[in-house]
CSV table of C-alpha atoms and ligand atoms in Angstrom, one decimal:
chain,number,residue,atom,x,y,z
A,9,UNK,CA,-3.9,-67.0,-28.6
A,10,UNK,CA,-5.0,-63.6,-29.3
A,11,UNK,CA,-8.0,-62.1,-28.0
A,12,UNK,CA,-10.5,-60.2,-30.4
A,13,UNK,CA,-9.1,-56.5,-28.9
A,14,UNK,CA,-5.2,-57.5,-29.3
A,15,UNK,CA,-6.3,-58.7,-32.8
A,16,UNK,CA,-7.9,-55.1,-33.5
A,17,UNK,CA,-5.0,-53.4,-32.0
A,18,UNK,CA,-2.2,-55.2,-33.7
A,19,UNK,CA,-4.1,-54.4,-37.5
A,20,UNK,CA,-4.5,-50.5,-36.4
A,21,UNK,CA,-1.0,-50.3,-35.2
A,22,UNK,CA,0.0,-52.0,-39.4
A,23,UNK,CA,-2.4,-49.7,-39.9
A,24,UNK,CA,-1.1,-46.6,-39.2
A,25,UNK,CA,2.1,-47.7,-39.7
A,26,UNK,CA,1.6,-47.9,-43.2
A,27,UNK,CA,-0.4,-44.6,-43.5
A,28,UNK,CA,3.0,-42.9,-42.1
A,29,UNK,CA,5.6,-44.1,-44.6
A,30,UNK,CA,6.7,-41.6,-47.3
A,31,UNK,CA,9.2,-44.3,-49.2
A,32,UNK,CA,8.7,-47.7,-48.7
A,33,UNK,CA,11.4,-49.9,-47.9
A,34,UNK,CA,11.4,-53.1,-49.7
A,35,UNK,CA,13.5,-56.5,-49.6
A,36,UNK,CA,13.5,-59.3,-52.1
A,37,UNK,CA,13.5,-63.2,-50.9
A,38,UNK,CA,14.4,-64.9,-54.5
A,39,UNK,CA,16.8,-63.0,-56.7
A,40,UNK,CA,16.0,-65.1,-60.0
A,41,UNK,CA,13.8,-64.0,-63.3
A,42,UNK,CA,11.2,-62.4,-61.7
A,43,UNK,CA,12.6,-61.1,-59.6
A,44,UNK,CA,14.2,-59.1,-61.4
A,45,UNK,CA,11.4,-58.0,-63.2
A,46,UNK,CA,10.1,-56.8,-59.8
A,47,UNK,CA,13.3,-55.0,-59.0
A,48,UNK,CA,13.4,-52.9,-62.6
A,49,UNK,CA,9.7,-51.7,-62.2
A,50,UNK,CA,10.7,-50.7,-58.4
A,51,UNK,CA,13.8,-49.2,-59.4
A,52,UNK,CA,12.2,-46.3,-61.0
A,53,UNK,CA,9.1,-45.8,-58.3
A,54,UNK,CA,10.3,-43.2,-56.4
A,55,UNK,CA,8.5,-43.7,-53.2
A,56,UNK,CA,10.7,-47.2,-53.1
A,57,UNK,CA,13.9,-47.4,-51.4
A,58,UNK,CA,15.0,-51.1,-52.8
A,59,UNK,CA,17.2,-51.9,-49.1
A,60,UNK,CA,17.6,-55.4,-49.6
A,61,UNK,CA,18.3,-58.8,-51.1
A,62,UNK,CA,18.3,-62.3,-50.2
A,63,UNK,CA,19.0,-65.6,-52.3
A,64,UNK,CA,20.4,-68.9,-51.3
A,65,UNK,CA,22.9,-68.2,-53.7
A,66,UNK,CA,24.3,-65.4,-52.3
A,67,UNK,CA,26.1,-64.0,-55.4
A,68,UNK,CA,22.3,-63.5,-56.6
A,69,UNK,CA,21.2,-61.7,-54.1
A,70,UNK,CA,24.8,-59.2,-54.4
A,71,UNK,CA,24.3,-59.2,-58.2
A,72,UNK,CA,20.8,-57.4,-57.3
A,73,UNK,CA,22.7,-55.0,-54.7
A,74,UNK,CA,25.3,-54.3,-57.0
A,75,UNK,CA,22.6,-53.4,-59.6
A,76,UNK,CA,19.9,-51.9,-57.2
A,77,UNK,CA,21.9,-50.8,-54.7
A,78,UNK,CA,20.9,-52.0,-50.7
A,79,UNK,CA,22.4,-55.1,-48.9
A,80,UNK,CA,22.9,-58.9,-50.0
A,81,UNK,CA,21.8,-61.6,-47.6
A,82,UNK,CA,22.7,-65.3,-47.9
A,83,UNK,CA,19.8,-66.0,-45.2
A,84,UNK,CA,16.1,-64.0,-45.6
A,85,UNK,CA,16.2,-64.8,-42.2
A,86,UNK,CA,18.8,-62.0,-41.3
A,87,UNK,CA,17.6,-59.5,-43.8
A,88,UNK,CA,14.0,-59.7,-41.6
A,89,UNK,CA,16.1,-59.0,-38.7
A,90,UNK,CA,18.8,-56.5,-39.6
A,91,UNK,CA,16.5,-53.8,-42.1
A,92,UNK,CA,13.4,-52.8,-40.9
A,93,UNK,CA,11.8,-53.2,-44.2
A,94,UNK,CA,8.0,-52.0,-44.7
A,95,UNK,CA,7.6,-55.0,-47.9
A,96,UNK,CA,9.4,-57.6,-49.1
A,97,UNK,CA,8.8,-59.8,-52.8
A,98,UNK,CA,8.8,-62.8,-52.2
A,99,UNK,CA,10.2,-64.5,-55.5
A,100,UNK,CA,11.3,-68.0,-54.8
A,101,UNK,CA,10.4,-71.7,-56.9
A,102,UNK,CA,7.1,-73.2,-55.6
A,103,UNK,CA,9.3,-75.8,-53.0
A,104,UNK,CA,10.9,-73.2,-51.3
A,105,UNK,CA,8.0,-72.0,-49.6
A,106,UNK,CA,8.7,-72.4,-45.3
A,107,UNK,CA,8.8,-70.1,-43.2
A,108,UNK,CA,9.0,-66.3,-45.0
A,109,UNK,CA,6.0,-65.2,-45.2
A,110,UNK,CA,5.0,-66.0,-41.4
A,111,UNK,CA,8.2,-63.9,-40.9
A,112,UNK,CA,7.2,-61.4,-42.5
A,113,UNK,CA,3.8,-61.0,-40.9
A,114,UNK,CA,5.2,-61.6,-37.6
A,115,UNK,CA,7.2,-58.3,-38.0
A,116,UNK,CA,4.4,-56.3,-39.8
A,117,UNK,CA,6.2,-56.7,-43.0
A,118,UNK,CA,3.7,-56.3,-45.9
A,119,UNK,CA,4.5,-59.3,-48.8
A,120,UNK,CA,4.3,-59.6,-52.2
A,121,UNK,CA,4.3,-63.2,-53.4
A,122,UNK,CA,4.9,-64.6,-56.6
A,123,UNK,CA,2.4,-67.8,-58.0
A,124,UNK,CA,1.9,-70.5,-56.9
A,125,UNK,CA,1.7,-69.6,-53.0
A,126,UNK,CA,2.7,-72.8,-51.9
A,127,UNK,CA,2.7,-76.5,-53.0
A,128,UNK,CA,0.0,-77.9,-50.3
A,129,UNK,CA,-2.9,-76.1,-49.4
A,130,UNK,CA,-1.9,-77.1,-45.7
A,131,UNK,CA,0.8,-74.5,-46.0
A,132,UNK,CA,-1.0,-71.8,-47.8
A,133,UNK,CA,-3.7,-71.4,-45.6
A,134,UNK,CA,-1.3,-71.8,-42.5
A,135,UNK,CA,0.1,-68.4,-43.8
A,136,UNK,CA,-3.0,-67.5,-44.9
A,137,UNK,CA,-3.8,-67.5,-41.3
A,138,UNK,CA,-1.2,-66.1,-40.1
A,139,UNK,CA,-1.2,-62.3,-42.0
A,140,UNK,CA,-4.8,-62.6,-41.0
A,141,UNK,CA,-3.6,-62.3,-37.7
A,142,UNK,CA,-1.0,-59.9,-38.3
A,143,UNK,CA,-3.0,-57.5,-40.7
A,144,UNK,CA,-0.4,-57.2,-43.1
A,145,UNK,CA,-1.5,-56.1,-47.0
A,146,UNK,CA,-0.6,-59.1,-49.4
A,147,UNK,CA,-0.6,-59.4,-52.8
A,148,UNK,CA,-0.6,-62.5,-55.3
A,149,UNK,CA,1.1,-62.0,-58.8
A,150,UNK,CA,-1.9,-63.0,-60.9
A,151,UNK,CA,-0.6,-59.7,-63.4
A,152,UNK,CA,-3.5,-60.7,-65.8
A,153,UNK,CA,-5.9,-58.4,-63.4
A,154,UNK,CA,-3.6,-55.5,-63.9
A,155,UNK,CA,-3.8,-55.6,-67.7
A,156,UNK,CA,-6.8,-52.8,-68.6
A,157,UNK,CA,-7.7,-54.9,-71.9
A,158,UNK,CA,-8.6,-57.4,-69.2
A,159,UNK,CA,-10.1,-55.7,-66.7
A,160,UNK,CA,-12.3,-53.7,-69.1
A,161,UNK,CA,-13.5,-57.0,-70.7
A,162,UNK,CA,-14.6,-58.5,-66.9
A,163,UNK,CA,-16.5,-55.5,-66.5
A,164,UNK,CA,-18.5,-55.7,-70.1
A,165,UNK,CA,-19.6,-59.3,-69.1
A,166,UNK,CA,-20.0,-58.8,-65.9
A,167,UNK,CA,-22.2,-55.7,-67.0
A,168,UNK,CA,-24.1,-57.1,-69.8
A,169,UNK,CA,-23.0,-60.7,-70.6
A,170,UNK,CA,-25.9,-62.1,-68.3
A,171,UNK,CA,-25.3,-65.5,-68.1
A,172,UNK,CA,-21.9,-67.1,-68.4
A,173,UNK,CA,-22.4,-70.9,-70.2
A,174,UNK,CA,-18.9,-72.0,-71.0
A,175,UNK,CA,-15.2,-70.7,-69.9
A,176,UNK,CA,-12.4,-72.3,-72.1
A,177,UNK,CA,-8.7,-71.5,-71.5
A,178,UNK,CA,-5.6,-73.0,-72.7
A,179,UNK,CA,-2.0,-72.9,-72.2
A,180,UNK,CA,0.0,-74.3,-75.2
A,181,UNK,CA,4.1,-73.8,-74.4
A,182,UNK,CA,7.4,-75.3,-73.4
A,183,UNK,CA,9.4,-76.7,-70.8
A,184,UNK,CA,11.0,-74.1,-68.7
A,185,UNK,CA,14.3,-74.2,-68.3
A,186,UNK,CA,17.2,-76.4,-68.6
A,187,UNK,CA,17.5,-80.4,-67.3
A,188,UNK,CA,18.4,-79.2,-64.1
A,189,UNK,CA,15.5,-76.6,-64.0
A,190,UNK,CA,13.6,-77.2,-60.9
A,191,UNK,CA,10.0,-76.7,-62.8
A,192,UNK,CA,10.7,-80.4,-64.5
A,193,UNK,CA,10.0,-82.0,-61.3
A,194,UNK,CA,6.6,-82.4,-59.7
A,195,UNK,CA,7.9,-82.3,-56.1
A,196,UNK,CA,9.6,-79.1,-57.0
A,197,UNK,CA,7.1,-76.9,-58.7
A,198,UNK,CA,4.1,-78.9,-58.4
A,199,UNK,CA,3.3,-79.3,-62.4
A,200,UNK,CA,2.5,-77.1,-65.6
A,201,UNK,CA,-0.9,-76.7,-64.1
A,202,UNK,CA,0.3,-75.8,-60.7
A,203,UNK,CA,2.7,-73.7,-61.5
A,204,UNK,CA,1.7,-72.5,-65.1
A,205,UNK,CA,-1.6,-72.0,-66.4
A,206,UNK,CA,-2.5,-71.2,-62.0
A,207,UNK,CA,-2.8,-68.0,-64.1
A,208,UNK,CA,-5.9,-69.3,-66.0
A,209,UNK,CA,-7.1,-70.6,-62.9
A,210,UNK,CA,-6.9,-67.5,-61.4
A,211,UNK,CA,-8.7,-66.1,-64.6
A,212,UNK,CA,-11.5,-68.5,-64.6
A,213,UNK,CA,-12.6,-67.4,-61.0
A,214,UNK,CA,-11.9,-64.0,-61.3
A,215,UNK,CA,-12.9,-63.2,-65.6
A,216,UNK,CA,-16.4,-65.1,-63.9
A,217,UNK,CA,-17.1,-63.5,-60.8
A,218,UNK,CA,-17.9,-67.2,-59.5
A,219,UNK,CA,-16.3,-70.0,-57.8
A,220,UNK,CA,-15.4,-73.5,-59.2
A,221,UNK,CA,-17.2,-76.1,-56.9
A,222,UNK,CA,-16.1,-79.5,-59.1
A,223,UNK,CA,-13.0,-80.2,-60.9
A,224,UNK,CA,-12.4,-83.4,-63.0
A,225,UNK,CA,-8.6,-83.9,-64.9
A,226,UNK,CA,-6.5,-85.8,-67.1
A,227,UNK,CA,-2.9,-86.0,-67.4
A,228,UNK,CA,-1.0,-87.2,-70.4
A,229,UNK,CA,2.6,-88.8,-69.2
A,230,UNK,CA,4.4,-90.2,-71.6
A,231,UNK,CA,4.6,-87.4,-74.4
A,232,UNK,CA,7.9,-86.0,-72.7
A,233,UNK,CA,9.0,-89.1,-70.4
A,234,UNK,CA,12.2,-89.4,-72.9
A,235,UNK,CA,13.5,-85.7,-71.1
A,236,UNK,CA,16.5,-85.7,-68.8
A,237,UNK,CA,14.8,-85.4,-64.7
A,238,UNK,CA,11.0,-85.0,-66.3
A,239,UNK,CA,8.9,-86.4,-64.2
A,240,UNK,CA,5.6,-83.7,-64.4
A,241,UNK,CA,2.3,-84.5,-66.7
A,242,UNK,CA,3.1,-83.3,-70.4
A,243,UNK,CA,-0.4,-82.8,-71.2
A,244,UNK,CA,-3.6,-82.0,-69.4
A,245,UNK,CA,-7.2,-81.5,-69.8
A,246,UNK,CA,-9.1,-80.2,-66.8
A,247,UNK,CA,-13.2,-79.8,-66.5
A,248,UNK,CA,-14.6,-77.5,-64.2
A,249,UNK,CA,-18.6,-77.1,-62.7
A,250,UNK,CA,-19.0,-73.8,-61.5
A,251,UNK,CA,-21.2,-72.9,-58.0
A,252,UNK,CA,-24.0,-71.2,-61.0
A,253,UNK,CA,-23.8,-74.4,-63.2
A,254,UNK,CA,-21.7,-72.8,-66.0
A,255,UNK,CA,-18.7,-75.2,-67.1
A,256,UNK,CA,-15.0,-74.7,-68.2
A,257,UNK,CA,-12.4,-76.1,-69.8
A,258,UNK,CA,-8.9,-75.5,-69.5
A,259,UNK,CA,-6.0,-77.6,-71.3
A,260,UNK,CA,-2.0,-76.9,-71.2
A,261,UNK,CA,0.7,-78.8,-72.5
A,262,UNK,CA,4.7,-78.4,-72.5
A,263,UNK,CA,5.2,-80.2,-75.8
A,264,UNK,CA,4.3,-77.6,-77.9
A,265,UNK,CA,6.8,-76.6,-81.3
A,266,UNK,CA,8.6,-73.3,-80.4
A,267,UNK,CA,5.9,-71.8,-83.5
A,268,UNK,CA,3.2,-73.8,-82.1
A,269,UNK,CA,2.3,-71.7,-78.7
A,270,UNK,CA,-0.6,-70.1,-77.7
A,271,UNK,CA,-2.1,-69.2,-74.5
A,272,UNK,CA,-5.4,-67.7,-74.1
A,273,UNK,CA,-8.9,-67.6,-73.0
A,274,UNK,CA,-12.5,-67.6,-74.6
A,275,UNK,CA,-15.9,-66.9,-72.5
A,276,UNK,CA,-19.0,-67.6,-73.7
A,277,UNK,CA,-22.0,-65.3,-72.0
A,278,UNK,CA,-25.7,-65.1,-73.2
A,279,UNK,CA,-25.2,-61.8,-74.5
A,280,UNK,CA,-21.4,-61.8,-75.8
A,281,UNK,CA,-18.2,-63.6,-75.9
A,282,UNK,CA,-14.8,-62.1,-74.5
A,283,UNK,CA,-11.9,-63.7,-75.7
A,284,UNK,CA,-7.7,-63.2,-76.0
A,285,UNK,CA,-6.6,-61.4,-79.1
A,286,UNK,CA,-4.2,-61.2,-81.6
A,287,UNK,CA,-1.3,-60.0,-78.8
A,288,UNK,CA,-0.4,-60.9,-75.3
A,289,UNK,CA,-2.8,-58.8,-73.7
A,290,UNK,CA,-5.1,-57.9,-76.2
A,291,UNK,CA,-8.7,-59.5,-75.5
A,292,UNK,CA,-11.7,-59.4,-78.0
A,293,UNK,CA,-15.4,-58.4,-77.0
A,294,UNK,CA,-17.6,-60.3,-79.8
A,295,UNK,CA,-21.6,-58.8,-79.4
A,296,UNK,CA,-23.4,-59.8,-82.7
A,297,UNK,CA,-21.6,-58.8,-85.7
A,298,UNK,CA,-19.8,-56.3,-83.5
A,299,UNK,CA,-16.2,-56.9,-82.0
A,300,UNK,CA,-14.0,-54.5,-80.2
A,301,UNK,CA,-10.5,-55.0,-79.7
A,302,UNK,CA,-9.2,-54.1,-76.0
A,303,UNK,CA,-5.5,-53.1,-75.8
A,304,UNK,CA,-3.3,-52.2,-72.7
A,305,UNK,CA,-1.6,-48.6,-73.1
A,306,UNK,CA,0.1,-49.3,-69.8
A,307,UNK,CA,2.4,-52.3,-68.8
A,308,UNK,CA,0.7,-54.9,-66.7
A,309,UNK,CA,3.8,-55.7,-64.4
A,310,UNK,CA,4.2,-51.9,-63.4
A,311,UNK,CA,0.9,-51.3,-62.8
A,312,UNK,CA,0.5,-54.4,-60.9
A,313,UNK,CA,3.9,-53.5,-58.6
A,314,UNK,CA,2.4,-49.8,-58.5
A,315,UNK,CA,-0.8,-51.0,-57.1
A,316,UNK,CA,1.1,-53.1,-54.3
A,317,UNK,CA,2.9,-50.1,-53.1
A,318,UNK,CA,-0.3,-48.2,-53.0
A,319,UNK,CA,-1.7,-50.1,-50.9
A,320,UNK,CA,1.2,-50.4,-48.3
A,321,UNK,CA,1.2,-47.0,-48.4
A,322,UNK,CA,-2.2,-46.5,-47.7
A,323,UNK,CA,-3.0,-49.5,-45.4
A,324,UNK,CA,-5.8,-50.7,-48.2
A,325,UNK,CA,-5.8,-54.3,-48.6
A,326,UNK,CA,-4.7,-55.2,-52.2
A,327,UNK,CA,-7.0,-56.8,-55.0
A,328,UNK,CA,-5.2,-59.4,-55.4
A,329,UNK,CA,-4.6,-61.2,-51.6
A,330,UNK,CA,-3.3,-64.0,-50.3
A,331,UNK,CA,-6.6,-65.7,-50.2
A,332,UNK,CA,-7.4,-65.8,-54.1
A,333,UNK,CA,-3.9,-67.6,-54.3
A,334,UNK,CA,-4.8,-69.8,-52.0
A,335,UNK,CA,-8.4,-70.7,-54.3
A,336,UNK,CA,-6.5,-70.6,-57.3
A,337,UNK,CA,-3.4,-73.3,-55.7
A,338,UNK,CA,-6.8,-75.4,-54.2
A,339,UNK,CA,-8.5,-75.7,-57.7
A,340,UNK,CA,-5.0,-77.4,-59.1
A,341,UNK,CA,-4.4,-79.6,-56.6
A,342,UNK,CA,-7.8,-80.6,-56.8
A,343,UNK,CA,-7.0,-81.9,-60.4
A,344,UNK,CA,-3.7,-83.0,-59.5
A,345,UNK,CA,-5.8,-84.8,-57.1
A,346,UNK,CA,-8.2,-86.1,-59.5
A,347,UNK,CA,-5.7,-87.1,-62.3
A,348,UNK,CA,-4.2,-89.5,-59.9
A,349,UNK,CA,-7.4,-90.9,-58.4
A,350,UNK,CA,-10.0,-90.8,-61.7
A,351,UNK,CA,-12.3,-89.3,-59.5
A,352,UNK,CA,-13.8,-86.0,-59.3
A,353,UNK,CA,-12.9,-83.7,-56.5
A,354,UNK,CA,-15.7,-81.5,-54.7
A,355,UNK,CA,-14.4,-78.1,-53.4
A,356,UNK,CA,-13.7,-76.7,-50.9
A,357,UNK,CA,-11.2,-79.2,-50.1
A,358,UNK,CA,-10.1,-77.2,-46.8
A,359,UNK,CA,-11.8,-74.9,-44.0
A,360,UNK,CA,-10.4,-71.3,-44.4
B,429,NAD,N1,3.8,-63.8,-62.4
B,429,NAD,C1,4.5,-64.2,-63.4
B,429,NAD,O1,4.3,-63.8,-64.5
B,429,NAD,C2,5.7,-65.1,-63.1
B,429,NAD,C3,6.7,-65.3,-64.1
B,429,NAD,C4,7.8,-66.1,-63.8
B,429,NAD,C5,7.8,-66.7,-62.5
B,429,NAD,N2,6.9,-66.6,-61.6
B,429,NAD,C6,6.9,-67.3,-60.3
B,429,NAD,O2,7.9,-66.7,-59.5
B,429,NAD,C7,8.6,-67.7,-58.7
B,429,NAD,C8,10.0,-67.7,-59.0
B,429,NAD,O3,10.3,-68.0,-60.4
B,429,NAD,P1,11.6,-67.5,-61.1
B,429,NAD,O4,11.3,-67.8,-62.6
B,429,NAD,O5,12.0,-66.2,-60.7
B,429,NAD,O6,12.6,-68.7,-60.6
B,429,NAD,P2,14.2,-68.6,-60.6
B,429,NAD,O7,14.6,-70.0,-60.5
B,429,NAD,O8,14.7,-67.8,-61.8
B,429,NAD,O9,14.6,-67.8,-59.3
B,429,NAD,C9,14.3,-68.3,-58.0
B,429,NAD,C10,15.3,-67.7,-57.1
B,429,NAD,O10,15.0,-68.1,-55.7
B,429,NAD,C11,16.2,-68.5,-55.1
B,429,NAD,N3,15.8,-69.3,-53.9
B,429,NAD,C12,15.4,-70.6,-53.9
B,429,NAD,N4,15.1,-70.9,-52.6
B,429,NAD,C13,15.2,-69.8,-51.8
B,429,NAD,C14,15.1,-69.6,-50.4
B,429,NAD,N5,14.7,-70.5,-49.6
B,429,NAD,N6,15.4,-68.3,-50.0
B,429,NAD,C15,15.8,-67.4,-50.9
B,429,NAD,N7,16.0,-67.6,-52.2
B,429,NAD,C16,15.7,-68.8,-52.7
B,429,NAD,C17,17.0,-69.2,-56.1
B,429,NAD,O11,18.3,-69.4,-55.8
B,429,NAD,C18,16.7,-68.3,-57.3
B,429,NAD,O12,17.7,-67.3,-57.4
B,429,NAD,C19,7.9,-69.0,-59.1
B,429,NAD,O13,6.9,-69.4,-58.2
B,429,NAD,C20,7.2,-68.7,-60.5
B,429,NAD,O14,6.0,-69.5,-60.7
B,429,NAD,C21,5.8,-65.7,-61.9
């Protein structure tokens, strides 16, 4: 075990690690869809050197290479070894989660990881422990914070709301993928809710400024049972009791027509309501007959990536760190929890 000076010693040495870099060296662990989002934004930062890419599937990872330029890995593993990277995005399916992130720390290489962090809160607050121990800058990819429409809205209620009542969210899509997509099976990605609308999650706790302390759900089974290797709820209705007494609602479904979709968001304060607009990231701010429309004049994904390599740069912990994914992964599992018992679940459910 560490002692409280070695502790100190290891975070300045990250520390000034990071305050020393000029272009920041980054690898990729997944080489799928986002991914590859990740890697376009990078691509044109340039105080990013993209040096690396790993993927099971090694033609993956030297599709990226061939595209990015750097070197293609089979085994993250190696990559961690052989390139001395500053970052790495970590961009694998929810099951996949082992070992690379307590690599990473372990070398002092800062992570980027994609939603949900894990599939058991056992093993997201094992790493969350362990790049508390290493002092390495982490970042969640909960992009809604990085949209100004949404960001601008948090601060109006948080400003002059008073009193938040009643948060409703809701995430009305599709099935992802194909039969053999690995987000049809629970022990794969852990659910819609999980894996899905974790972004509303993330947007209850954070649009609030307050923690959920009870969660209550119900899951609807049999709407898709009829799909090839489905075995995750189609439909699900979640109730939340916030630490201040405010509730929340937040329902998603899979089933939806392809014209039927919708995913948003609707807060009800004393003093105003902030809600999703007409667009993706557009959100409404409704005070008495007043309502201004907020709109993002810069994309979401780039500013989120930009403020990642910020921080590595500067040695400034991110807003968005390991820990919030670790509340937002606990606050689904606690309804995956209660769905299968009928009981409600009390958080936290873990020390951390
Ligand atoms: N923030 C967002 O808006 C957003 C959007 C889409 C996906 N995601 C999240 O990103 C993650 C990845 O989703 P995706 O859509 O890119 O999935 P994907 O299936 O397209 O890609 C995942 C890649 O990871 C690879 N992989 C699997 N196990 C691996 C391992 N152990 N080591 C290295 N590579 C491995 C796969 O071969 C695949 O290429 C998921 O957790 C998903 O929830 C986030």
């Amino acid at each position: 075990m560490r002692t409280g000076g070695a502790l100190r010693e290891q975070v300045y040495y990250v520390l000034l690690v990071s305050a020393l870099i000029v272009k920041v060296k980054v690898g990729f662990i997944g080489c799928g869809g986002i991914a590859k989002l990740h890697a376009d934004i990078l691509s044109k930062f340039e105080d990013v050197e993209l040096r690396a890419f790993s993927d099971v599937e090694k033609n993956r990872a030297e599709a990226f290479a061939t595209r990015y330029g750097g070197r293609a890995y089979g085994d993250y593993r190696e990559m961690l070894e052989k390139e001395g990277l500053d970052a790495c995005f970590i961009c694998i399916p929810p099951y996949a989660h082992v070992d690379q992130e307590i690599l990473c720390a372990e070398r002092g290489i800062h992570i980027f990881v994609e939603k949900p962090v894990a599939l058991t809160l056992e093993k997201a607050v094992e790493v969350l422990n362990a790049v508390r121990r290493a002092g390495i800058i982490t970042q969640v990819g909960y992009v809604r914070r990085f949209a100004e429409s949404y960001a601008k809205a948090r601060s109006i209620l948080l400003e002059r709301g008073g009193r938040v009542g009643l948060f409703e969210a809701w995430w009305i899509g599709g099935v992802a993928g194909g039969p053999d997509h690995w987000w049809r099976r629970r022990e794969l990605s852990g659910g819609q809710l999980v894996e899905q609308t974790t972004h509303l999650v993330d947007l209850a706790r954070w649009m609030t400024d307050d923690e959920v302390a009870e969660v209550s759900a119900f899951f609807e089974e049999e709407l898709l049972k009829d799909l090839p290797n489905f075995n995750i709820e189609s439909a699900s209705a979640v109730i939340m009791r916030y630490r201040s007494g405010a509730v929340a609602s937040i329902t998603s479904t899979c089933a939806a027509q392809p014209k039927g979709m919708s995913v948003g968001f609707r807060v009800t304060a004393r003093n105003l309501q902030v809600m999703s607009g007409s667009s993706w990231w557009s959100v409404i701010v409704v005070e008495g007959e007043k309502s201004e429309a907020l709109e993002v004049s810069a994309d979401p994904y780039t500013v989120q990536d930009r403020h990642f390599i910020d921080c590595v740069k500067a040695g400034r912990e991110s807003e968005v760190p390991y820990l919030e994914g670790v509340k937002a992964l606990e606050i689904t599992l606690a309804a995956v929890k209660s769905a299968k018992t009928g009981q409600p679940v009390r958080l936290p459910m873990a020390v951390y």
